Short mmCIF file of C-alpha atoms and ligand atoms in Angstrom, two decimals:
data_model
loop_
_atom_site.label_atom_id
_atom_site.label_comp_id
_atom_site.label_asym_id
_atom_site.label_seq_id
_atom_site.Cartn_x
_atom_site.Cartn_y
_atom_site.Cartn_z
CA MET A 19 116.93 110.51 53.11
CA SER A 20 120.55 110.89 54.24
CA LYS A 21 123.20 108.74 52.53
CA GLN A 22 125.68 109.70 55.24
CA TYR A 23 124.62 106.60 57.20
CA ASP A 24 124.31 102.89 56.36
CA TYR A 25 120.60 103.06 57.20
CA ASP A 26 117.89 105.62 57.75
CA LEU A 27 116.62 103.53 60.66
CA PHE A 28 118.18 100.83 62.81
CA VAL A 29 115.78 98.99 65.11
CA ILE A 30 117.08 97.06 68.12
CA GLY A 31 114.64 94.25 68.94
CA ALA A 32 112.33 92.37 66.56
CA GLY A 33 109.26 92.03 68.75
CA SER A 34 105.81 93.46 68.10
CA GLY A 35 106.82 97.14 68.28
CA GLY A 36 110.14 96.81 66.46
CA VAL A 37 108.82 94.70 63.58
CA ARG A 38 105.82 96.97 63.04
CA ALA A 39 107.95 100.14 63.08
CA SER A 40 110.56 98.70 60.70
CA ARG A 41 107.98 97.45 58.17
CA ILE A 42 106.04 100.72 58.14
CA ALA A 43 109.23 102.80 57.88
CA ALA A 44 110.46 100.64 54.99
CA GLY A 45 107.05 101.07 53.34
CA HIS A 46 107.61 104.82 53.51
CA GLY A 47 110.86 104.34 51.59
CA ALA A 48 113.35 104.26 54.46
CA ARG A 49 116.43 101.99 54.39
CA VAL A 50 115.85 99.91 57.48
CA ALA A 51 117.77 97.29 59.47
CA ILE A 52 116.64 95.39 62.54
CA CYS A 53 118.57 93.17 64.92
CA GLU A 54 117.32 90.40 67.18
CA GLU A 55 119.29 88.26 69.62
CA SER A 56 116.59 85.64 70.15
CA ARG A 57 113.76 84.79 67.75
CA VAL A 58 111.94 87.27 65.54
CA GLY A 59 108.46 87.80 66.98
CA GLY A 60 109.47 88.86 70.48
CA THR A 61 107.80 88.21 73.80
CA CYS A 62 104.22 88.20 72.51
CA VAL A 63 104.71 85.67 69.74
CA ILE A 64 107.49 83.51 71.14
CA ARG A 65 106.98 83.43 74.93
CA GLY A 66 103.97 85.52 75.80
CA CYS A 67 100.46 86.30 74.57
CA VAL A 68 100.30 83.75 71.76
CA PRO A 69 101.61 80.56 73.41
CA LYS A 70 99.81 81.63 76.60
CA LYS A 71 96.48 81.78 74.82
CA LEU A 72 97.06 78.38 73.23
CA LEU A 73 97.64 76.97 76.71
CA VAL A 74 94.51 78.74 77.95
CA PHE A 75 92.50 77.08 75.16
CA ALA A 76 93.92 73.69 76.18
CA SER A 77 93.05 74.21 79.83
CA GLN A 78 89.47 75.37 79.11
CA PHE A 79 88.49 71.89 77.98
CA ALA A 80 88.36 70.94 81.68
CA GLU A 81 85.46 73.34 82.19
CA SER A 82 83.65 72.12 79.07
CA PHE A 83 84.07 68.49 80.15
CA ALA A 84 82.75 69.30 83.63
CA ASP A 85 79.73 71.15 82.20
CA ALA A 86 78.89 68.73 79.38
CA PRO A 87 76.85 66.18 81.41
CA GLY A 88 74.34 68.95 82.19
CA TYR A 89 73.73 69.09 78.45
CA GLY A 90 73.19 65.36 78.08
CA TRP A 91 76.73 64.26 77.29
CA SER A 92 78.28 61.34 79.10
CA GLU A 93 81.74 59.79 79.13
CA VAL A 94 83.37 63.08 78.23
CA GLY A 95 86.97 63.89 79.02
CA GLY A 96 89.98 61.69 78.66
CA ARG A 97 93.69 61.74 79.26
CA PHE A 98 95.64 64.94 78.79
CA ASP A 99 99.20 64.79 77.44
CA TRP A 100 101.36 67.81 78.23
CA ALA A 101 104.13 66.81 75.80
CA SER A 102 101.67 66.72 72.87
CA LEU A 103 100.34 70.15 73.76
CA ILE A 104 103.81 71.68 74.05
CA ALA A 105 104.89 70.12 70.73
CA ALA A 106 101.77 71.43 68.98
CA LYS A 107 102.28 74.85 70.53
CA ASP A 108 105.93 74.89 69.42
CA ARG A 109 104.94 74.04 65.84
CA GLU A 110 102.52 76.95 65.80
CA ILE A 111 105.13 79.33 67.23
CA ASP A 112 107.64 78.14 64.56
CA ARG A 113 105.02 78.88 61.89
CA LEU A 114 104.40 82.38 63.24
CA ASN A 115 108.13 83.02 63.55
CA GLN A 116 108.52 82.16 59.85
CA ILE A 117 105.67 84.53 58.97
CA TYR A 118 107.38 87.34 60.87
CA LEU A 119 110.67 86.62 59.08
CA ARG A 120 108.87 86.75 55.74
CA LEU A 121 107.12 90.00 56.64
CA LEU A 122 110.49 91.60 57.30
CA SER A 123 112.14 90.34 54.12
CA ASN A 124 109.12 91.20 51.96
CA ALA A 125 109.24 94.73 53.36
CA GLY A 126 112.93 94.97 52.46
CA VAL A 127 114.09 95.21 56.07
CA GLU A 128 117.60 93.80 56.65
CA LEU A 129 117.80 91.44 59.61
CA HIS A 130 120.98 91.12 61.66
CA GLU A 131 120.86 88.20 64.05
CA GLY A 132 122.55 89.11 67.31
CA ARG A 133 122.34 91.45 70.25
CA GLY A 134 122.50 95.13 69.39
CA ARG A 135 124.33 97.72 71.51
CA LEU A 136 124.56 101.45 71.09
CA VAL A 137 128.12 102.63 70.57
CA ASP A 138 127.00 106.23 70.29
CA ALA A 139 123.88 108.06 69.13
CA HIS A 140 124.35 106.93 65.52
CA ILE A 141 126.22 103.62 65.75
CA VAL A 142 124.84 100.19 66.66
CA GLU A 143 127.14 97.23 67.20
CA VAL A 144 125.92 93.69 66.40
CA ASN A 145 128.31 90.74 66.62
CA GLY A 146 131.28 93.11 66.58
CA GLN A 147 130.09 94.84 63.38
CA HIS A 148 129.33 98.56 63.49
CA TYR A 149 126.30 99.93 61.60
CA THR A 150 125.50 103.62 61.30
CA ALA A 151 121.96 104.97 61.20
CA ASP A 152 120.29 108.35 61.07
CA LYS A 153 117.65 107.23 63.56
CA ILE A 154 117.63 104.40 66.06
CA LEU A 155 114.62 102.73 67.63
CA ILE A 156 114.96 100.76 70.85
CA ALA A 157 112.29 98.06 71.08
CA VAL A 158 113.96 95.47 73.30
CA GLY A 159 110.97 94.79 75.56
CA GLY A 160 111.15 93.46 79.08
CA ARG A 161 112.28 90.41 81.03
CA PRO A 162 110.70 88.61 83.99
CA TRP A 163 111.80 89.88 87.39
CA VAL A 164 112.23 87.54 90.35
CA PRO A 165 112.62 88.66 94.00
CA ASP A 166 116.06 88.11 95.46
CA ILE A 167 115.29 85.35 97.97
CA PRO A 168 117.38 82.30 98.93
CA GLY A 169 116.81 79.49 96.44
CA LYS A 170 115.16 81.71 93.82
CA GLU A 171 117.07 79.80 91.09
CA LEU A 172 114.87 76.77 91.86
CA GLY A 173 111.84 78.68 90.63
CA ILE A 174 110.73 79.33 87.07
CA THR A 175 109.13 82.26 85.28
CA SER A 176 106.64 82.30 82.41
CA ASP A 177 109.62 81.92 80.03
CA GLU A 178 110.32 78.41 81.36
CA ALA A 179 106.68 77.50 82.00
CA PHE A 180 106.21 77.15 78.23
CA HIS A 181 108.91 74.47 78.07
CA LEU A 182 108.48 72.32 81.19
CA ASP A 183 109.27 68.64 80.60
CA ARG A 184 106.13 67.63 82.41
CA LEU A 185 103.04 69.17 83.94
CA PRO A 186 103.79 69.73 87.65
CA GLU A 187 101.45 67.90 90.00
CA ARG A 188 101.66 70.69 92.58
CA VAL A 189 102.47 74.20 91.48
CA LEU A 190 102.88 77.44 93.40
CA ILE A 191 102.46 80.73 91.59
CA ALA A 192 103.85 83.82 93.31
CA GLY A 193 102.18 87.13 92.44
CA ALA A 194 98.65 88.12 91.45
CA GLY A 195 98.98 90.19 88.28
CA TYR A 196 98.08 89.27 84.68
CA ILE A 197 100.61 86.46 84.34
CA ALA A 198 99.91 84.90 87.75
CA VAL A 199 96.15 84.63 87.32
CA GLU A 200 96.40 83.48 83.71
CA PHE A 201 98.85 80.70 84.57
CA ALA A 202 96.84 79.74 87.67
CA GLY A 203 93.95 79.01 85.30
CA ILE A 204 96.18 77.14 82.86
CA PHE A 205 97.81 74.84 85.41
CA ASN A 206 94.58 74.29 87.31
CA GLY A 207 92.60 73.50 84.16
CA LEU A 208 95.22 71.03 82.97
CA GLY A 209 95.09 69.19 86.28
CA SER A 210 97.83 70.59 88.52
CA ASP A 211 97.09 71.19 92.17
CA THR A 212 97.48 74.99 91.94
CA THR A 213 98.16 77.56 94.66
CA LEU A 214 98.49 81.28 94.10
CA ALA A 215 100.28 83.22 96.85
CA TYR A 216 99.89 86.99 96.99
CA ARG A 217 101.45 89.43 99.43
CA ARG A 218 98.36 91.67 99.70
CA ASP A 219 94.64 90.99 100.12
CA LEU A 220 93.06 90.80 96.66
CA ILE A 221 94.35 89.67 93.25
CA LEU A 222 94.76 91.91 90.16
CA ARG A 223 95.65 95.16 91.90
CA GLY A 224 94.87 98.09 89.60
CA PHE A 225 91.72 96.56 88.14
CA ASP A 226 88.21 97.52 89.26
CA ASP A 227 87.51 96.07 92.71
CA ASP A 228 84.36 94.23 91.58
CA VAL A 229 86.36 92.66 88.74
CA ARG A 230 89.01 91.53 91.23
CA ARG A 231 86.46 89.96 93.54
CA VAL A 232 84.57 88.13 90.78
CA VAL A 233 87.79 86.74 89.24
CA GLN A 234 88.97 85.64 92.69
CA ASP A 235 85.70 83.81 93.30
CA GLY A 236 85.82 82.22 89.84
CA LEU A 237 89.38 80.97 90.34
CA ARG A 238 88.52 79.52 93.73
CA ASN A 239 85.35 78.00 92.34
CA ARG A 240 87.46 76.13 89.80
CA GLY A 241 89.83 74.81 92.46
CA VAL A 242 92.71 77.30 92.61
CA ALA A 243 93.86 77.81 96.21
CA ILE A 244 94.54 81.50 96.83
CA ALA A 245 96.69 82.40 99.84
CA TYR A 246 96.76 86.08 100.80
CA HIS A 247 99.35 87.99 102.81
CA ARG A 248 101.89 85.39 101.84
CA ALA A 249 104.94 85.47 99.60
CA PRO A 250 107.71 82.92 99.19
CA ALA A 251 110.71 83.82 101.39
CA ARG A 252 112.97 80.79 100.78
CA LEU A 253 113.10 77.86 98.35
CA GLU A 254 114.96 74.61 99.03
CA GLN A 255 115.35 71.46 96.99
CA VAL A 256 114.13 68.45 98.98
CA ASP A 257 113.52 64.84 98.04
CA GLY A 258 109.88 65.26 97.16
CA GLY A 259 110.16 68.59 95.32
CA ILE A 260 110.74 72.22 96.29
CA ARG A 261 110.13 73.24 99.88
CA VAL A 262 108.85 76.80 100.19
CA THR A 263 109.02 78.79 103.38
CA PHE A 264 106.63 81.73 103.19
CA SER A 265 106.81 85.21 104.67
CA ASP A 266 104.40 84.10 107.44
CA ASP A 267 106.73 81.15 108.29
CA SER A 268 104.33 78.57 106.89
CA VAL A 269 105.96 75.80 104.83
CA ALA A 270 104.70 73.74 101.90
CA GLU A 271 106.14 71.58 99.11
CA TYR A 272 105.55 71.89 95.38
CA ASP A 273 106.86 70.35 92.17
CA ALA A 274 107.22 73.75 90.53
CA VAL A 275 107.34 77.32 91.79
CA MET A 276 106.58 79.99 89.24
CA PHE A 277 107.42 83.63 89.87
CA ALA A 278 104.96 85.96 88.17
CA THR A 279 106.24 88.91 90.13
CA GLY A 280 106.50 91.45 87.36
CA ARG A 281 108.68 92.31 84.39
CA VAL A 282 111.44 94.87 84.01
CA PRO A 283 112.73 96.75 80.96
CA TYR A 284 115.58 94.90 79.24
CA VAL A 285 117.96 97.86 79.31
CA TRP A 286 121.17 96.36 80.65
CA ASP A 287 124.32 96.22 78.44
CA LEU A 288 122.56 98.21 75.75
CA GLY A 289 124.96 101.18 75.75
CA LEU A 290 122.17 103.57 76.69
CA GLU A 291 124.40 105.62 79.01
CA GLN A 292 127.06 105.96 76.30
CA ALA A 293 124.48 107.33 73.91
CA GLY A 294 123.00 109.62 76.58
CA VAL A 295 119.54 108.02 76.75
CA HIS A 296 117.82 108.92 80.01
CA LEU A 297 116.11 106.26 82.14
CA GLY A 298 113.22 107.09 84.47
CA PRO A 299 111.85 105.25 87.53
CA GLY A 300 112.19 101.47 87.31
CA ASN A 301 114.84 101.91 84.56
CA ARG A 302 112.14 102.56 81.98
CA ILE A 303 113.19 104.68 79.02
CA GLU A 304 111.47 108.06 79.24
CA VAL A 305 109.90 109.15 75.97
CA ASP A 306 107.63 111.94 74.74
CA ASP A 307 104.34 111.58 72.80
CA TYR A 308 106.34 110.79 69.65
CA SER A 309 108.36 108.03 71.40
CA ARG A 310 111.47 110.24 71.33
CA THR A 311 114.00 109.67 74.13
CA SER A 312 116.23 112.31 75.70
CA VAL A 313 118.45 111.95 72.61
CA GLU A 314 117.07 113.71 69.51
CA ASN A 315 117.51 110.82 67.02
CA ILE A 316 116.88 107.87 69.37
CA PHE A 317 113.36 106.60 69.93
CA ALA A 318 111.87 103.78 72.02
CA VAL A 319 108.59 101.86 71.91
CA GLY A 320 106.94 99.01 73.81
CA ASP A 321 107.66 97.46 77.19
CA VAL A 322 111.08 99.12 77.52
CA THR A 323 109.43 102.54 77.87
CA ASP A 324 107.59 104.21 80.72
CA ARG A 325 104.14 103.57 79.23
CA ILE A 326 101.72 100.61 79.11
CA ALA A 327 103.24 97.12 78.66
CA LEU A 328 100.79 95.60 76.17
CA THR A 329 101.40 94.29 72.64
CA PRO A 330 98.79 96.41 70.83
CA VAL A 331 100.21 99.48 72.56
CA ALA A 332 103.70 98.66 71.26
CA LEU A 333 102.25 98.11 67.76
CA MET A 334 100.50 101.46 67.85
CA GLU A 335 103.60 103.25 69.17
CA GLY A 336 105.84 101.65 66.53
CA HIS A 337 103.42 102.44 63.72
CA ALA A 338 102.93 106.05 64.81
CA PHE A 339 106.70 106.55 65.16
CA ALA A 340 107.34 105.27 61.62
CA ASP A 341 104.51 107.35 60.13
CA THR A 342 105.78 110.48 61.86
CA GLU A 343 109.50 110.09 61.18
CA PHE A 344 109.37 108.56 57.71
CA GLY A 345 105.84 109.10 56.37
CA GLY A 346 105.50 112.86 56.77
CA GLN A 347 102.60 112.51 59.22
CA ASP A 348 102.10 113.98 62.67
CA ARG A 349 101.12 111.05 64.89
CA PRO A 350 101.55 111.56 68.62
CA VAL A 351 100.32 108.54 70.58
CA SER A 352 97.54 108.62 73.13
CA HIS A 353 97.22 105.90 75.73
CA GLU A 354 93.89 107.10 77.02
CA ASN A 355 91.24 104.39 77.28
CA THR A 356 93.55 101.54 76.32
CA PRO A 357 91.46 98.37 76.55
CA ALA A 358 92.90 95.22 78.09
CA ALA A 359 91.98 91.63 78.71
CA VAL A 360 93.11 89.11 81.26
CA PHE A 361 92.80 85.55 79.98
CA SER A 362 92.11 84.20 83.41
CA GLN A 363 89.31 81.71 84.00
CA PRO A 364 86.90 83.47 84.16
CA PRO A 365 88.39 86.05 81.77
CA VAL A 366 88.25 89.83 82.03
CA GLY A 367 87.69 92.57 79.47
CA THR A 368 88.12 96.16 80.55
CA VAL A 369 88.44 99.69 79.25
CA GLY A 370 88.59 103.08 80.91
CA LEU A 371 88.50 104.07 84.55
CA SER A 372 87.77 101.71 87.41
CA GLU A 373 85.24 102.93 89.95
CA SER A 374 87.97 103.93 92.42
CA GLU A 375 90.08 105.63 89.73
CA ALA A 376 87.06 107.67 88.65
CA ARG A 377 86.28 108.69 92.24
CA GLU A 378 89.94 109.55 92.90
CA ALA A 379 89.98 111.66 89.74
CA GLY A 380 87.17 113.72 91.27
CA TYR A 381 84.25 112.55 89.14
CA ALA A 382 80.79 112.28 90.64
CA VAL A 383 80.04 108.76 89.44
CA LYS A 384 77.01 106.63 88.83
CA ILE A 385 77.70 102.91 88.94
CA PHE A 386 75.70 100.40 86.94
CA ARG A 387 76.42 96.80 87.80
CA SER A 388 74.91 93.46 86.94
CA GLU A 389 75.98 90.11 88.36
CA PHE A 390 74.24 87.13 86.89
CA THR A 391 74.68 83.46 86.08
CA PRO A 392 75.76 83.14 82.43
CA MET A 393 73.16 81.19 80.46
CA LYS A 394 75.71 78.54 79.52
CA TYR A 395 76.14 77.69 83.20
CA THR A 396 72.45 77.09 83.92
CA LEU A 397 72.08 73.53 82.62
CA ALA A 398 75.65 72.81 83.62
CA GLY A 399 74.74 73.64 87.22
CA ARG A 400 77.83 75.82 87.57
CA GLN A 401 77.44 78.23 90.49
CA GLU A 402 79.26 81.22 89.13
CA LYS A 403 78.45 84.82 88.38
CA ALA A 404 79.50 86.99 85.50
CA LEU A 405 79.92 90.73 86.01
CA MET A 406 79.09 93.68 83.78
CA LYS A 407 79.83 97.14 85.13
CA LEU A 408 79.70 100.69 83.84
CA VAL A 409 81.27 103.68 85.53
CA VAL A 410 79.42 106.80 84.39
CA ASP A 411 80.17 110.49 84.94
CA ALA A 412 77.02 111.74 86.72
CA ASP A 413 77.55 115.28 85.42
CA THR A 414 77.99 114.58 81.70
CA ASP A 415 76.52 111.05 81.46
CA ARG A 416 79.72 109.96 79.67
CA VAL A 417 80.74 106.31 80.19
CA LEU A 418 84.15 106.50 81.83
CA GLY A 419 84.76 102.79 82.30
CA CYS A 420 83.37 99.47 81.15
CA HIS A 421 84.37 96.25 82.90
CA ALA A 422 83.28 92.69 82.32
CA VAL A 423 84.13 89.28 83.78
CA GLY A 424 82.81 86.05 82.34
CA PRO A 425 82.81 83.90 79.20
CA ASP A 426 83.92 85.75 76.03
CA THR A 427 84.34 89.14 77.73
CA PRO A 428 87.73 89.87 76.07
CA GLU A 429 86.02 89.53 72.66
CA MET A 430 83.07 91.60 73.88
CA LEU A 431 85.11 94.52 75.14
CA GLN A 432 86.82 95.43 71.87
CA GLY A 433 83.60 96.96 70.54
CA PHE A 434 82.77 98.66 73.81
CA ALA A 435 86.29 100.13 73.82
CA VAL A 436 85.37 101.99 70.63
CA ALA A 437 82.30 103.40 72.38
CA VAL A 438 84.19 104.45 75.51
CA ARG A 439 87.04 105.95 73.52
CA ALA A 440 84.50 107.84 71.39
CA GLY A 441 83.16 109.38 74.61
CA LEU A 442 79.63 108.01 74.29
CA THR A 443 77.09 108.62 77.02
CA LYS A 444 75.08 106.15 79.05
CA ALA A 445 71.97 107.39 77.19
CA GLN A 446 73.62 106.39 73.89
CA PHE A 447 74.44 102.97 75.32
CA ASP A 448 70.76 102.66 76.32
CA GLN A 449 69.55 103.65 72.85
CA THR A 450 71.46 100.69 71.42
CA ILE A 451 69.34 97.58 71.01
CA GLY A 452 70.71 94.52 72.74
CA ILE A 453 71.64 91.25 71.04
CA HIS A 454 69.63 88.50 72.63
CA PRO A 455 70.35 86.15 74.29
CA THR A 456 73.88 87.25 75.10
CA ALA A 457 75.71 88.37 78.20
CA ALA A 458 76.86 91.52 76.38
CA GLU A 459 73.31 92.86 76.16
CA GLU A 460 73.54 93.61 79.88
CA LEU A 461 75.86 96.48 78.98
CA VAL A 462 73.06 98.27 77.11
CA THR A 463 70.16 97.30 79.37
CA MET A 464 71.25 98.29 82.89
CA ARG A 465 68.77 101.00 83.88
CA GLN A 466 69.15 101.58 87.62
CA PRO A 467 72.44 102.75 89.11
CA VAL A 468 73.51 100.66 92.12
CA SER A 469 75.30 103.63 93.66
CA SER A 470 76.32 107.19 92.99
P1 NDP B 510 102.23 92.55 87.17
O1 NDP B 510 103.00 93.79 87.44
O2 NDP B 510 100.90 92.63 86.54
O3 NDP B 510 102.06 91.72 88.50
C1 NDP B 510 103.16 91.45 89.35
C2 NDP B 510 102.65 90.74 90.58
O4 NDP B 510 103.75 90.34 91.38
C3 NDP B 510 101.78 91.65 91.46
O5 NDP B 510 100.76 90.88 92.02
C4 NDP B 510 102.78 92.12 92.51
O6 NDP B 510 102.19 92.45 93.73
C5 NDP B 510 103.61 90.88 92.69
N1 NDP B 510 104.95 91.16 93.21
C6 NDP B 510 105.82 92.10 92.81
N2 NDP B 510 106.94 92.07 93.52
C7 NDP B 510 106.79 91.08 94.43
C8 NDP B 510 107.61 90.57 95.47
N3 NDP B 510 108.82 91.07 95.71
N4 NDP B 510 107.13 89.54 96.21
C9 NDP B 510 105.90 89.03 95.95
N5 NDP B 510 105.09 89.49 94.99
C10 NDP B 510 105.53 90.50 94.23
O7 NDP B 510 103.25 91.68 86.33
P2 NDP B 510 103.07 90.37 85.46
O8 NDP B 510 104.39 89.71 85.59
O9 NDP B 510 101.86 89.61 85.82
O10 NDP B 510 102.87 90.93 84.00
C11 NDP B 510 103.79 91.90 83.46
C12 NDP B 510 103.10 92.75 82.44
O11 NDP B 510 102.89 92.01 81.27
C13 NDP B 510 101.72 93.24 82.85
O12 NDP B 510 101.78 94.44 83.55
C14 NDP B 510 101.02 93.40 81.55
O13 NDP B 510 101.23 94.70 81.09
C15 NDP B 510 101.70 92.41 80.64
N6 NDP B 510 100.84 91.21 80.40
C16 NDP B 510 99.64 91.39 79.77
C17 NDP B 510 98.82 90.30 79.53
C18 NDP B 510 97.51 90.51 78.85
O14 NDP B 510 97.32 91.54 78.22
N7 NDP B 510 96.55 89.60 78.98
C19 NDP B 510 99.20 88.96 79.93
C20 NDP B 510 100.46 88.89 80.60
C21 NDP B 510 101.24 89.99 80.82
P3 NDP B 510 101.64 93.93 94.07
O15 NDP B 510 100.27 94.02 93.50
O16 NDP B 510 101.66 93.94 95.54
O17 NDP B 510 102.60 94.91 93.47
#
């Protein structure tokens, strides 16, 4: 590889995508440097998926405590201490951060601590130092976005939610995407009086409509207040907390207001214009199937690009980029049938097309759907349904989409994602023997379509 530059590859951003790409490239023999202005690990490890899931685990004890008497337990529960949870979570994040640092050094990747900026297509500046590189990878991720309303600075985002001094007694969550519904479950489970306000009429836009309805019912069933056609329009500090005036002129007070109103690519002050990197709608970096930007030697992966903002997607993009550019392989990335989970309560696992996406794409569809009370809830007396749903192409019998809501569905869907990605048919699902007694067996035992 060229000795004309300090490095063969310089990666800006040590999150999931950047760390994976740099390690794989170094493994292929490239001289690699990476820079990070915050903590190595990125959004997922430091302030996203990982701490979020730890908080979800903590909040799920509420459900277990509530259900335990049905199974003969008494005097369950106890006092919850937010500070202990946050301290334990921080220790775990420190441990993971150290592992990531070790992974980089063991791979021989040089870490420069500081914000990286492109000076031109081959020069990156970090802390006033210039480094030259044959190829540059931008993996800077995204940042929370908050609507520009009066008093918005009184609100928090998921970044701050992980470090609150105390658990708010009354919390308002604005938005109804992944982060909003996950944090609604967390705060509610831990004991906060939780309200979710959404500007439209059903949470989780973009997911299958049956999934959205069942999650909504599950959240409400657990005590989350969901207010539709309502978004915060003004925040004011008052004696008792934060007064929120909503878009419909209603007013309420909370101890914390969390904006979960989306994330934007972290592209500002990065020198992208200087280097000639083209941004598409929403300031996302436009890339081709090999993660190449409009500049020949500059690549981008993860949330900063115009693709899907999920950690495993960034990992796959970073890995494929490194294999292609430094490992002599030809690895374009395909985002088709990317599975996803929402760690709401109840949780969601999903892969492939929703019913409406399949219909809009022109498929003649057969829908198989089962709504049932999970076995675990029977003795507990919990009135709640789980959902299993298959969207099937009526012409070819191929399963186009698989959607599940209920206990353990994120774990369940990984295997079904293999089946959907492999293009298996409903008949092949039916030939598979179920595992009994599980909820997952519904996905191979639904015989009658509910609609076509
Ligand atoms: P989403 O884009 O999923 O949701 C944003 C929400 O905010 C939507 O409900 C949107 O409403 C609403 N909203 C947007 N603008 C406004 C506004 N001006 N006023 C009021 N409401 C508004 O973003 P998230 O922040 O929840 O998550 C960001 C990304 O992070 C996700 O897309 C996902 O890729 C990733 N993520 C994945 C997780 C997982 O895999 N489990 C967990 C957390 C995040 P509307 O529907 O009307 O647009």
